[in-house]
Coordinates of N, CA and C in Angstrom, one line a residue:
M1 N -23.5 2.4 -45.3 CA -23.2 1.4 -44.3 C -23.4 1.9 -42.9
A2 N -24.1 1.2 -42.1 CA -24.4 1.7 -40.7 C -23.2 1.6 -39.8
Q3 N -23.0 2.7 -39.0 CA -21.9 2.7 -38.1 C -22.1 1.8 -36.9
S4 N -21.0 1.1 -36.5 CA -21.1 0.3 -35.3 C -21.2 1.2 -34.1
T5 N -22.1 0.8 -33.1 CA -22.3 1.6 -31.9 C -22.0 0.8 -30.7
Y6 N -21.7 1.5 -29.6 CA -21.5 0.8 -28.3 C -21.9 1.8 -27.2
N7 N -22.2 1.2 -26.0 CA -22.5 2.0 -24.8 C -21.3 2.1 -23.9
A8 N -21.2 3.2 -23.2 CA -20.1 3.3 -22.2 C -20.5 4.3 -21.1
R9 N -20.0 4.0 -19.9 CA -20.1 5.0 -18.8 C -18.8 5.7 -18.8
V10 N -18.8 7.0 -18.7 CA -17.6 7.8 -18.9 C -17.5 8.9 -17.9
L11 N -16.3 9.4 -17.7 CA -16.0 10.7 -16.9 C -15.4 11.6 -17.9
V12 N -15.9 12.9 -17.9 CA -15.4 13.9 -18.9 C -14.1 14.5 -18.3
L13 N -13.0 14.3 -19.1 CA -11.7 14.8 -18.7 C -11.3 16.1 -19.3
R14 N -11.7 16.3 -20.5 CA -11.3 17.6 -21.3 C -12.2 17.8 -22.4
K15 N -12.5 19.1 -22.7 CA -13.3 19.5 -23.8 C -12.5 20.5 -24.7
T16 N -12.5 20.3 -26.0 CA -11.8 21.1 -26.9 C -12.8 21.6 -28.0
K17 N -12.8 22.9 -28.3 CA -13.7 23.4 -29.3 C -13.3 22.9 -30.7
L18 N -14.3 22.6 -31.5 CA -14.2 22.1 -32.9 C -15.2 22.8 -33.7
G19 N -14.7 23.6 -34.7 CA -15.6 24.3 -35.6 C -16.4 25.3 -34.9
E20 N -17.6 25.5 -35.3 CA -18.5 26.6 -34.8 C -19.3 26.1 -33.5
S21 N -19.6 24.8 -33.5 CA -20.5 24.4 -32.4 C -20.2 23.0 -31.8
D22 N -19.2 22.3 -32.3 CA -18.9 21.0 -31.9 C -17.8 21.0 -30.8
L23 N -17.7 19.8 -30.1 CA -16.6 19.6 -29.1 C -15.9 18.3 -29.3
I24 N -14.6 18.3 -29.1 CA -13.9 17.0 -29.0 C -13.7 16.7 -27.5
L25 N -14.1 15.5 -27.1 CA -14.1 15.2 -25.7 C -13.1 14.1 -25.4
S26 N -12.3 14.3 -24.3 CA -11.5 13.2 -23.8 C -12.3 12.6 -22.7
L27 N -12.5 11.3 -22.7 CA -13.4 10.6 -21.8 C -12.6 9.4 -21.1
L28 N -12.8 9.3 -19.8 CA -12.3 8.1 -19.2 C -13.4 7.0 -19.1
A29 N -13.2 5.9 -19.7 CA -14.1 4.8 -19.7 C -14.0 3.9 -18.5
Q30 N -15.0 3.1 -18.2 CA -15.0 2.3 -17.0 C -13.9 1.3 -16.9
D31 N -13.3 0.9 -18.0 CA -12.2 0.0 -18.0 C -10.8 0.7 -17.8
G32 N -10.9 2.1 -17.6 CA -9.7 2.8 -17.4 C -9.0 3.3 -18.7
S33 N -9.6 3.0 -19.9 CA -9.0 3.4 -21.1 C -9.6 4.8 -21.5
Q34 N -9.0 5.5 -22.4 CA -9.5 6.8 -22.8 C -10.3 6.6 -24.1
I35 N -11.4 7.4 -24.2 CA -12.1 7.5 -25.4 C -12.1 8.9 -25.9
R36 N -11.8 9.1 -27.2 CA -11.8 10.4 -27.8 C -13.0 10.4 -28.8
A37 N -13.8 11.4 -28.6 CA -15.1 11.5 -29.3 C -15.5 12.9 -29.7
V38 N -16.3 13.0 -30.7 CA -16.9 14.3 -31.1 C -18.3 14.3 -30.6
A39 N -18.7 15.5 -30.0 CA -20.1 15.7 -29.7 C -20.6 16.8 -30.6
K40 N -21.3 16.5 -31.6 CA -21.7 17.5 -32.6 C -22.8 18.4 -32.1
G41 N -22.6 19.7 -32.3 CA -23.5 20.7 -31.8 C -23.6 20.9 -30.3
A42 N -22.6 20.3 -29.6 CA -22.6 20.4 -28.1 C -22.5 21.8 -27.5
R43 N -22.0 22.7 -28.3 CA -21.8 24.1 -27.8 C -23.1 25.0 -28.0
K44 N -24.1 24.4 -28.7 CA -25.3 25.1 -28.9 C -26.1 25.1 -27.6
P45 N -26.7 26.2 -27.1 CA -27.5 26.2 -25.9 C -28.7 25.2 -25.9
T46 N -29.2 24.8 -27.1 CA -30.3 23.9 -27.1 C -29.9 22.4 -27.2
S47 N -28.6 22.2 -27.3 CA -28.1 20.8 -27.4 C -28.3 20.0 -26.2
Q48 N -28.7 18.8 -26.3 CA -28.8 17.9 -25.1 C -27.5 17.6 -24.5
F49 N -26.4 17.8 -25.2 CA -25.1 17.5 -24.7 C -24.5 18.6 -23.8
S50 N -25.0 19.9 -24.0 CA -24.4 21.0 -23.3 C -24.4 20.9 -21.8
S51 N -25.4 20.3 -21.2 CA -25.5 20.1 -19.8 C -25.2 18.7 -19.3
R52 N -25.0 17.8 -20.2 CA -24.8 16.4 -19.9 C -23.4 15.9 -20.0
L53 N -22.6 16.7 -20.7 CA -21.2 16.4 -20.9 C -20.2 17.5 -20.4
E54 N -20.5 18.0 -19.3 CA -19.7 19.1 -18.7 C -18.4 18.4 -18.1
L55 N -17.4 19.3 -17.9 CA -16.2 18.8 -17.3 C -16.4 18.3 -15.9
Y56 N -15.8 17.2 -15.6 CA -15.9 16.4 -14.3 C -17.2 15.6 -14.1
S57 N -18.1 15.7 -15.1 CA -19.4 15.0 -15.0 C -19.2 13.5 -15.4
Q58 N -20.1 12.7 -14.9 CA -20.2 11.3 -15.3 C -21.5 11.0 -16.1
A59 N -21.3 10.3 -17.2 CA -22.5 10.1 -18.0 C -22.5 8.7 -18.7
D60 N -23.7 8.3 -19.0 CA -23.8 7.1 -19.9 C -24.0 7.6 -21.3
V61 N -23.2 7.1 -22.2 CA -23.2 7.6 -23.6 C -23.3 6.4 -24.6
L62 N -23.9 6.8 -25.7 CA -24.0 5.9 -26.9 C -23.1 6.5 -27.9
L63 N -22.1 5.7 -28.4 CA -21.1 6.2 -29.3 C -21.1 5.4 -30.6
A64 N -20.9 6.1 -31.7 CA -20.7 5.4 -33.0 C -19.2 5.4 -33.3
Q65 N -18.6 4.3 -33.7 CA -17.2 4.2 -33.9 C -16.9 5.0 -35.2
G66 N -15.8 5.7 -35.1 CA -15.3 6.5 -36.3 C -13.9 6.1 -36.6
R67 N -13.3 6.7 -37.6 CA -12.0 6.3 -38.0 C -10.9 6.8 -37.0
S68 N -11.0 8.1 -36.7 CA -10.0 8.6 -35.7 C -10.7 9.0 -34.4
L69 N -11.9 9.6 -34.5 CA -12.7 10.0 -33.3 C -14.1 9.3 -33.4
D70 N -14.5 8.8 -32.3 CA -15.9 8.3 -32.2 C -16.9 9.5 -32.1
I71 N -18.1 9.2 -32.3 CA -19.2 10.2 -32.3 C -20.2 9.9 -31.2
V72 N -20.5 10.9 -30.4 CA -21.5 10.8 -29.4 C -22.8 10.9 -30.0
K73 N -23.7 9.9 -29.8 CA -25.0 9.9 -30.4 C -26.1 10.3 -29.3
E74 N -25.9 9.8 -28.1 CA -26.8 10.0 -27.0 C -26.0 10.1 -25.7
A75 N -26.5 10.9 -24.7 CA -25.8 11.0 -23.4 C -26.9 11.2 -22.3
R76 N -26.7 10.5 -21.2 CA -27.5 10.6 -20.1 C -26.7 10.9 -18.9
L77 N -27.0 12.0 -18.2 CA -26.2 12.4 -17.1 C -26.4 11.5 -15.9
V78 N -25.3 11.1 -15.3 CA -25.3 10.2 -14.1 C -25.0 11.0 -12.8
A79 N -23.9 11.8 -12.9 CA -23.5 12.7 -11.8 C -22.9 13.9 -12.4
G80 N -23.4 15.1 -12.1 CA -23.0 16.3 -12.7 C -21.7 16.9 -12.0
N81 N -21.6 16.7 -10.7 CA -20.4 17.3 -10.0 C -20.3 18.8 -10.2
A82 N -21.5 19.5 -10.2 CA -21.5 20.9 -10.5 C -20.6 21.7 -9.6
A83 N -20.5 21.3 -8.3 CA -19.7 22.1 -7.4 C -18.3 22.2 -7.8
L84 N -17.8 21.3 -8.5 CA -16.4 21.3 -9.0 C -16.2 22.4 -10.1
R85 N -17.2 22.9 -10.7 CA -17.1 23.9 -11.7 C -17.5 25.3 -11.1
E86 N -18.3 25.2 -10.0 CA -18.8 26.5 -9.4 C -17.9 27.1 -8.4
S87 N -17.1 26.2 -7.8 CA -16.1 26.7 -6.7 C -14.7 26.7 -7.3
M88 N -14.1 27.9 -7.3 CA -12.7 28.0 -7.8 C -11.7 27.1 -7.1
E89 N -11.9 27.1 -5.7 CA -11.0 26.2 -4.9 C -11.2 24.8 -5.3
L90 N -12.4 24.3 -5.4 CA -12.6 22.9 -5.7 C -12.2 22.6 -7.1
A91 N -12.4 23.5 -8.0 CA -12.0 23.3 -9.4 C -10.5 23.2 -9.5
A92 N -9.8 24.0 -8.7 CA -8.3 24.0 -8.7 C -7.8 22.6 -8.2
C93 N -8.5 22.0 -7.3 CA -8.1 20.7 -6.8 C -8.5 19.5 -7.7
A94 N -9.6 19.7 -8.5 CA -10.0 18.6 -9.4 C -9.2 18.6 -10.7
A95 N -8.7 19.8 -11.1 CA -8.0 19.9 -12.3 C -6.8 19.0 -12.5
P96 N -5.9 18.9 -11.4 CA -4.8 17.9 -11.6 C -5.2 16.5 -11.8
I97 N -6.3 16.1 -11.2 CA -6.8 14.8 -11.4 C -7.1 14.5 -12.9
V98 N -8.0 15.3 -13.5 CA -8.4 15.1 -14.9 C -7.2 15.3 -15.8
E99 N -6.3 16.3 -15.5 CA -5.2 16.5 -16.4 C -4.3 15.3 -16.4
L100 N -3.9 14.7 -15.3 CA -3.1 13.5 -15.3 C -3.8 12.4 -16.1
L101 N -5.1 12.2 -15.9 CA -5.8 11.1 -16.6 C -5.8 11.4 -18.1
D102 N -6.0 12.6 -18.5 CA -6.0 13.0 -19.9 C -4.7 12.7 -20.5
R103 N -3.6 12.9 -19.8 CA -2.2 12.8 -20.3 C -1.7 11.3 -20.3
I104 N -2.2 10.5 -19.3 CA -1.6 9.2 -19.1 C -2.4 8.1 -19.6
T105 N -3.7 8.2 -19.7 CA -4.6 7.1 -20.2 C -4.5 7.1 -21.8
Q106 N -4.8 5.9 -22.3 CA -4.7 5.8 -23.8 C -5.9 4.9 -24.3
P107 N -6.3 5.1 -25.5 CA -7.3 4.2 -26.1 C -6.9 2.8 -26.1
G108 N -7.7 1.9 -25.6 CA -7.3 0.5 -25.7 C -6.5 0.0 -24.6
L109 N -5.9 0.9 -23.7 CA -5.1 0.5 -22.6 C -5.9 0.5 -21.3
E110 N -6.2 -0.6 -20.8 CA -7.2 -0.8 -19.7 C -6.4 -0.7 -18.4
V111 N -6.9 0.2 -17.5 CA -6.5 0.3 -16.1 C -7.7 0.3 -15.3
P112 N -8.4 -0.8 -15.0 CA -9.8 -0.8 -14.5 C -10.0 0.0 -13.2
K113 N -8.9 0.0 -12.3 CA -9.1 0.7 -11.0 C -9.2 2.2 -11.1
L114 N -8.7 2.8 -12.2 CA -8.7 4.2 -12.3 C -10.1 4.8 -12.3
F115 N -11.1 4.2 -12.9 CA -12.4 4.8 -13.0 C -13.1 4.8 -11.6
P116 N -13.2 3.7 -10.8 CA -13.8 3.9 -9.5 C -13.0 4.8 -8.6
L117 N -11.7 4.8 -8.7 CA -10.9 5.7 -7.9 C -11.3 7.1 -8.1
T118 N -11.4 7.5 -9.4 CA -11.6 8.9 -9.8 C -13.1 9.2 -9.5
Q119 N -14.0 8.3 -9.7 CA -15.4 8.5 -9.5 C -15.6 8.9 -8.0
T120 N -15.0 8.1 -7.1 CA -15.1 8.3 -5.7 C -14.5 9.6 -5.3
A121 N -13.3 9.9 -5.8 CA -12.6 11.1 -5.4 C -13.4 12.4 -5.8
L122 N -13.9 12.4 -7.0 CA -14.7 13.5 -7.5 C -16.0 13.7 -6.7
D123 N -16.6 12.6 -6.4 CA -17.9 12.6 -5.6 C -17.6 13.2 -4.2
V124 N -16.6 12.8 -3.6 CA -16.2 13.3 -2.2 C -15.8 14.7 -2.3
L125 N -14.9 15.1 -3.3 CA -14.4 16.4 -3.5 C -15.6 17.4 -3.7
A126 N -16.6 17.0 -4.5 CA -17.7 17.9 -4.8 C -18.5 18.3 -3.6
S127 N -18.5 17.4 -2.5 CA -19.3 17.7 -1.3 C -18.4 18.1 -0.2
A128 N -17.1 18.2 -0.4 CA -16.2 18.5 0.7 C -16.0 20.0 0.9
D129 N -15.5 20.3 2.1 CA -15.1 21.7 2.4 C -13.9 22.0 1.6
S130 N -13.8 23.2 1.0 CA -12.7 23.5 0.1 C -11.3 23.3 0.7
A131 N -11.2 23.4 2.1 CA -9.9 23.3 2.8 C -9.4 21.9 2.7
H132 N -10.3 20.9 2.4 CA -9.8 19.5 2.3 C -9.5 19.2 0.8
G133 N -9.7 20.1 -0.1 CA -9.5 19.8 -1.5 C -8.1 19.4 -1.8
P134 N -7.0 20.1 -1.4 CA -5.7 19.7 -1.7 C -5.3 18.3 -1.2
A135 N -5.8 18.0 0.0 CA -5.5 16.6 0.5 C -6.1 15.5 -0.3
I136 N -7.4 15.8 -0.7 CA -8.1 14.8 -1.6 C -7.3 14.7 -2.9
C137 N -6.9 15.8 -3.5 CA -6.1 15.8 -4.7 C -4.8 15.0 -4.5
A138 N -4.1 15.3 -3.5 CA -2.8 14.6 -3.2 C -3.0 13.1 -3.0
A139 N -4.1 12.7 -2.3 CA -4.4 11.3 -2.1 C -4.7 10.6 -3.4
W140 N -5.5 11.3 -4.3 CA -5.8 10.6 -5.6 C -4.5 10.4 -6.4
L141 N -3.7 11.4 -6.4 CA -2.4 11.3 -7.2 C -1.6 10.2 -6.7
L142 N -1.4 10.0 -5.4 CA -0.6 9.0 -4.9 C -1.2 7.6 -5.2
K143 N -2.5 7.5 -5.0 CA -3.2 6.2 -5.3 C -3.1 5.9 -6.8
A144 N -3.3 6.9 -7.6 CA -3.2 6.7 -9.1 C -1.8 6.2 -9.5
F145 N -0.8 6.8 -8.9 CA 0.6 6.3 -9.1 C 0.7 4.8 -8.8
A146 N 0.1 4.4 -7.6 CA 0.2 3.0 -7.2 C -0.5 2.1 -8.2
F147 N -1.7 2.5 -8.7 CA -2.4 1.7 -9.7 C -1.7 1.6 -11.0
L148 N -1.0 2.6 -11.3 CA -0.2 2.7 -12.6 C 1.1 2.0 -12.5
G149 N 1.5 1.5 -11.3 CA 2.7 0.7 -11.2 C 3.9 1.6 -10.9
I150 N 3.7 2.8 -10.5 CA 4.9 3.7 -10.2 C 4.7 4.3 -8.8
R151 N 4.3 3.5 -7.9 CA 4.1 4.0 -6.5 C 5.5 4.4 -5.9
P152 N 5.6 5.5 -5.2 CA 6.9 5.8 -4.6 C 7.0 5.1 -3.3
S153 N 8.3 4.7 -2.9 CA 8.5 4.1 -1.7 C 8.7 5.2 -0.6
L154 N 7.8 5.1 0.4 CA 7.8 6.2 1.4 C 8.3 5.8 2.8
D155 N 8.5 4.5 3.0 CA 8.9 4.0 4.3 C 10.0 3.0 4.3
R156 N 10.5 2.6 3.1 CA 11.6 1.7 3.0 C 12.6 2.3 2.0
C157 N 13.9 2.1 2.2 CA 14.9 2.6 1.3 C 14.6 1.9 -0.1
C158 N 14.5 2.7 -1.1 CA 14.1 2.2 -2.5 C 15.3 1.5 -3.1
V159 N 16.5 1.6 -2.5 CA 17.7 0.9 -3.1 C 17.9 -0.4 -2.4
C160 N 17.9 -0.5 -1.1 CA 18.3 -1.7 -0.4 C 17.1 -2.3 0.4
G161 N 16.0 -1.6 0.5 CA 14.8 -2.1 1.1 C 14.7 -2.0 2.6
E162 N 15.7 -1.4 3.2 CA 15.8 -1.2 4.7 C 14.7 -0.3 5.2
P163 N 13.9 -0.8 6.2 CA 12.9 0.1 6.7 C 13.5 1.4 7.3
L164 N 12.8 2.5 7.1 CA 13.3 3.8 7.6 C 12.3 4.2 8.8
A165 N 12.8 4.1 10.0 CA 11.9 4.5 11.1 C 12.2 5.9 11.4
C166 N 11.4 6.8 11.0 CA 11.6 8.2 11.2 C 10.5 8.8 12.0
E167 N 10.7 9.2 13.2 CA 9.6 9.7 14.0 C 9.4 11.2 13.7
V168 N 8.1 11.5 13.6 CA 7.8 12.9 13.4 C 8.2 13.8 14.6
G169 N 8.9 14.9 14.3 CA 9.4 15.7 15.3 C 10.7 15.3 15.9
S170 N 11.3 14.2 15.4 CA 12.6 13.7 15.9 C 13.7 14.7 15.6
S171 N 14.6 14.9 16.6 CA 15.8 15.7 16.3 C 16.9 15.0 15.6
V172 N 16.7 13.7 15.5 CA 17.7 12.8 14.8 C 17.6 13.0 13.3
H173 N 16.3 12.9 12.9 CA 16.0 13.0 11.4 C 15.2 14.2 11.2
R174 N 15.8 15.4 10.9 CA 15.1 16.6 10.6 C 14.5 16.5 9.2
T175 N 15.3 15.9 8.3 CA 14.8 15.6 6.9 C 15.2 14.2 6.5
I176 N 14.4 13.7 5.5 CA 14.7 12.3 5.0 C 15.1 12.5 3.5
A177 N 16.1 11.8 3.1 CA 16.6 11.8 1.7 C 15.5 11.2 0.8
F178 N 15.2 11.8 -0.2 CA 14.2 11.3 -1.2 C 14.7 11.5 -2.6
S179 N 14.7 10.5 -3.4 CA 15.2 10.5 -4.7 C 14.1 10.0 -5.7
A180 N 13.6 10.9 -6.5 CA 12.5 10.5 -7.4 C 13.1 9.6 -8.5
S181 N 14.3 9.8 -8.9 CA 14.8 9.0 -10.0 C 15.1 7.5 -9.5
E182 N 15.5 7.4 -8.2 CA 15.7 6.1 -7.7 C 14.4 5.3 -7.3
G183 N 13.4 6.1 -6.9 CA 12.1 5.5 -6.5 C 11.5 5.8 -5.2
G184 N 12.1 6.7 -4.4 CA 11.5 7.1 -3.1 C 12.6 7.5 -2.1
V185 N 12.3 7.1 -0.8 CA 13.2 7.5 0.2 C 14.4 6.6 0.2
V186 N 15.6 7.2 0.6 CA 16.9 6.6 0.5 C 17.5 6.6 1.9
C187 N 18.1 5.5 2.4 CA 18.8 5.5 3.6 C 20.2 6.1 3.5
D188 N 20.8 6.4 4.6 CA 22.1 7.1 4.6 C 23.2 6.3 3.8
A189 N 23.1 4.9 3.9 CA 24.1 4.1 3.3 C 24.0 4.1 1.8
C190 N 22.7 4.3 1.3 CA 22.5 4.2 -0.2 C 22.3 5.6 -0.8
R191 N 22.5 6.6 0.0 CA 22.3 8.0 -0.5 C 22.9 8.3 -1.8
V192 N 22.2 8.8 -2.7 CA 22.7 9.2 -4.0 C 22.8 10.7 -4.2
S193 N 23.3 11.1 -5.3 CA 23.6 12.6 -5.5 C 22.3 13.4 -5.7
D194 N 21.3 12.9 -6.4 CA 20.1 13.7 -6.7 C 19.0 13.5 -5.7
V195 N 19.3 13.8 -4.4 CA 18.3 13.6 -3.4 C 17.8 15.0 -2.9
A196 N 16.5 15.0 -2.5 CA 15.9 16.1 -1.9 C 15.6 15.8 -0.4
G197 N 15.7 16.8 0.4 CA 15.4 16.5 1.8 C 13.9 16.8 2.1
L198 N 13.2 15.8 2.6 CA 11.8 15.9 2.9 C 11.6 15.8 4.4
A199 N 10.7 16.6 5.0 CA 10.4 16.5 6.4 C 9.7 15.2 6.7
P200 N 10.0 14.6 7.9 CA 9.3 13.4 8.2 C 7.8 13.6 8.2
E201 N 7.3 14.8 8.6 CA 5.9 15.1 8.6 C 5.3 15.0 7.2
T202 N 6.0 15.4 6.2 CA 5.5 15.3 4.8 C 5.4 13.8 4.4
L203 N 6.4 13.0 4.7 CA 6.3 11.6 4.3 C 5.2 10.9 5.1
S204 N 5.0 11.3 6.4 CA 4.0 10.7 7.2 C 2.6 11.0 6.6
W205 N 2.4 12.3 6.2 CA 1.1 12.7 5.6 C 1.0 12.0 4.2
A206 N 2.0 11.9 3.4 CA 1.9 11.2 2.1 C 1.5 9.7 2.3
S207 N 2.1 9.0 3.3 CA 1.8 7.6 3.6 C 0.3 7.5 4.1
A208 N -0.1 8.4 4.9 CA -1.5 8.4 5.4 C -2.5 8.6 4.3
L209 N -2.2 9.6 3.5 CA -3.1 9.9 2.4 C -3.2 8.7 1.4
L210 N -2.1 8.1 1.2 CA -2.1 6.9 0.3 C -3.0 5.8 0.8
G211 N -3.1 5.6 2.1 CA -3.9 4.5 2.7 C -5.3 4.9 3.1
M212 N -5.6 6.2 3.2 CA -6.9 6.6 3.7 C -8.0 6.6 2.6
R213 N -9.2 6.4 3.1 CA -10.4 6.6 2.2 C -10.6 8.1 2.0
F214 N -11.1 8.5 0.8 CA -11.4 9.9 0.5 C -12.4 10.5 1.5
S215 N -13.4 9.7 1.9 CA -14.4 10.2 2.8 C -13.8 10.5 4.2
D216 N -12.8 9.7 4.6 CA -12.1 10.0 5.9 C -11.3 11.2 5.8
I217 N -10.6 11.4 4.6 CA -9.8 12.6 4.4 C -10.6 13.9 4.5
A218 N -11.8 13.8 4.0 CA -12.7 15.0 4.0 C -13.2 15.4 5.4
S219 N -12.9 14.5 6.4 CA -13.4 14.8 7.8 C -12.3 15.1 8.8
I220 N -11.0 15.0 8.4 CA -9.9 15.2 9.3 C -9.4 16.6 9.2
Q221 N -8.6 17.0 10.2 CA -7.9 18.3 10.2 C -6.6 18.1 9.4
V222 N -6.5 18.9 8.4 CA -5.3 18.8 7.5 C -4.2 19.8 7.8
D223 N -3.0 19.4 7.6 CA -1.8 20.3 7.7 C -1.5 20.7 6.3
Q224 N -2.0 21.9 5.9 CA -1.9 22.3 4.5 C -0.4 22.4 4.0
S225 N 0.5 22.8 5.0 CA 1.9 22.9 4.6 C 2.4 21.5 4.2
C226 N 2.1 20.5 4.9 CA 2.6 19.1 4.6 C 1.9 18.6 3.4
V227 N 0.6 18.9 3.2 CA -0.2 18.4 2.1 C 0.4 19.0 0.8
F228 N 0.8 20.3 0.8 CA 1.3 21.0 -0.4 C 2.7 20.4 -0.7
D229 N 3.5 20.1 0.4 CA 4.8 19.4 0.1 C 4.6 18.1 -0.5
A230 N 3.5 17.4 -0.1 CA 3.2 16.1 -0.7 C 2.8 16.3 -2.2
L231 N 2.0 17.4 -2.5 CA 1.7 17.7 -3.9 C 2.9 18.0 -4.7
R232 N 3.9 18.7 -4.1 CA 5.1 19.0 -4.9 C 5.9 17.7 -5.1
L233 N 5.8 16.8 -4.2 CA 6.4 15.4 -4.4 C 5.7 14.8 -5.6
C234 N 4.4 14.9 -5.7 CA 3.7 14.3 -6.8 C 4.0 14.9 -8.1
Q235 N 4.2 16.2 -8.1 CA 4.6 16.9 -9.3 C 5.9 16.4 -9.8
T236 N 6.9 16.3 -8.9 CA 8.2 15.8 -9.3 C 8.1 14.4 -9.8
W237 N 7.3 13.6 -9.1 CA 7.2 12.1 -9.4 C 6.6 12.0 -10.8
A238 N 5.5 12.7 -11.1 CA 4.9 12.6 -12.5 C 5.9 13.0 -13.6
Q239 N 6.7 14.0 -13.3 CA 7.7 14.5 -14.3 C 8.7 13.5 -14.5
V240 N 9.2 12.8 -13.5 CA 10.3 11.9 -13.6 C 9.9 10.6 -14.2
H241 N 8.7 10.1 -13.7 CA 8.3 8.7 -14.0 C 7.2 8.6 -15.2
A242 N 6.6 9.8 -15.5 CA 5.7 9.8 -16.6 C 6.0 10.9 -17.6
S243 N 7.0 11.6 -17.4 CA 7.4 12.7 -18.3 C 6.2 13.7 -18.5
I244 N 5.5 14.0 -17.4 CA 4.4 14.9 -17.4 C 4.6 15.9 -16.3
R245 N 4.5 17.2 -16.7 CA 4.5 18.3 -15.8 C 3.1 18.9 -15.8
L246 N 2.4 18.7 -14.6 CA 1.0 19.1 -14.5 C 0.9 20.6 -14.3
K247 N 0.4 21.3 -15.4 CA 0.2 22.7 -15.3 C -0.8 23.1 -14.2
S248 N -1.8 22.3 -14.0 CA -2.8 22.6 -13.1 C -2.3 22.6 -11.6
L249 N -1.3 21.7 -11.4 CA -0.6 21.7 -10.1 C 0.2 23.0 -9.9
N250 N 0.8 23.5 -10.9 CA 1.5 24.8 -10.8 C 0.6 25.9 -10.4
F251 N -0.6 25.9 -11.0 CA -1.6 26.9 -10.7 C -2.0 26.7 -9.2
L252 N -2.2 25.5 -8.8 CA -2.6 25.2 -7.4 C -1.6 25.8 -6.4
F253 N -0.3 25.7 -6.8 CA 0.8 26.1 -5.9 C 0.8 27.7 -5.9
S254 N 0.4 28.3 -6.9 CA 0.6 29.8 -7.0 C -0.7 30.6 -6.9
C255 N -1.8 29.9 -6.9 CA -3.1 30.7 -6.9 C -3.4 31.4 -5.7
G256 N -2.9 31.1 -4.5 CA -3.2 31.8 -3.3 C -4.5 31.5 -2.7
L257 N -5.2 30.4 -3.1 CA -6.6 30.2 -2.6 C -6.6 29.4 -1.3
F258 N -5.4 28.8 -0.9 CA -5.4 28.0 0.3 C -4.3 28.6 1.3

């Protein structure tokens, strides 16, 4: 009985060795769902898949439906994003993006905005100066949280909705109360026990990154200290709201590349 086949444009999120020469692939489809598939013989140097299904690459694939895993029959490379594998700095910034996608997307669960968001972020990251990598990564994480329905409140009290006017450099507000469990920044009247103090500069950068285009982020001067504080906010947010601790973010914090 012939296997049912279908075409898909995908982004490669993860590769796992199977047997002597095969690979199990985690793929992000255009509709935002995850596809799990086997690429037979993909680890052989002569395989057509070895260069067309690299990590971070975008490809058009023909897949045959299987019981638990689909099977890659054909693949055509659309965008290789080789710079993300050749530069340690850029690879460290791309890894949290694909790790979160691999952990949070599911087969059959469509989140259509995730694919173009990730496609654009990886394209810009691949051609960006490595110093802008952490800011692009932080911007993608914040935007992804928004598309997934778990966007943090950065300018209004997440409890009462009161706007928080906090000027950068103000002596009145040296830190702003932030509660991941409650949903974001908290005013003094609604302050809860499990709050962390964030600098106004960090919240200002997080808000800016959330609203900026990736191409614009790649051309501005970044404050790495504030960007890394925003990344730590994202780490806590993913852990509290998605029960995911991103190992690749821990590496980014400790690698000393930036």
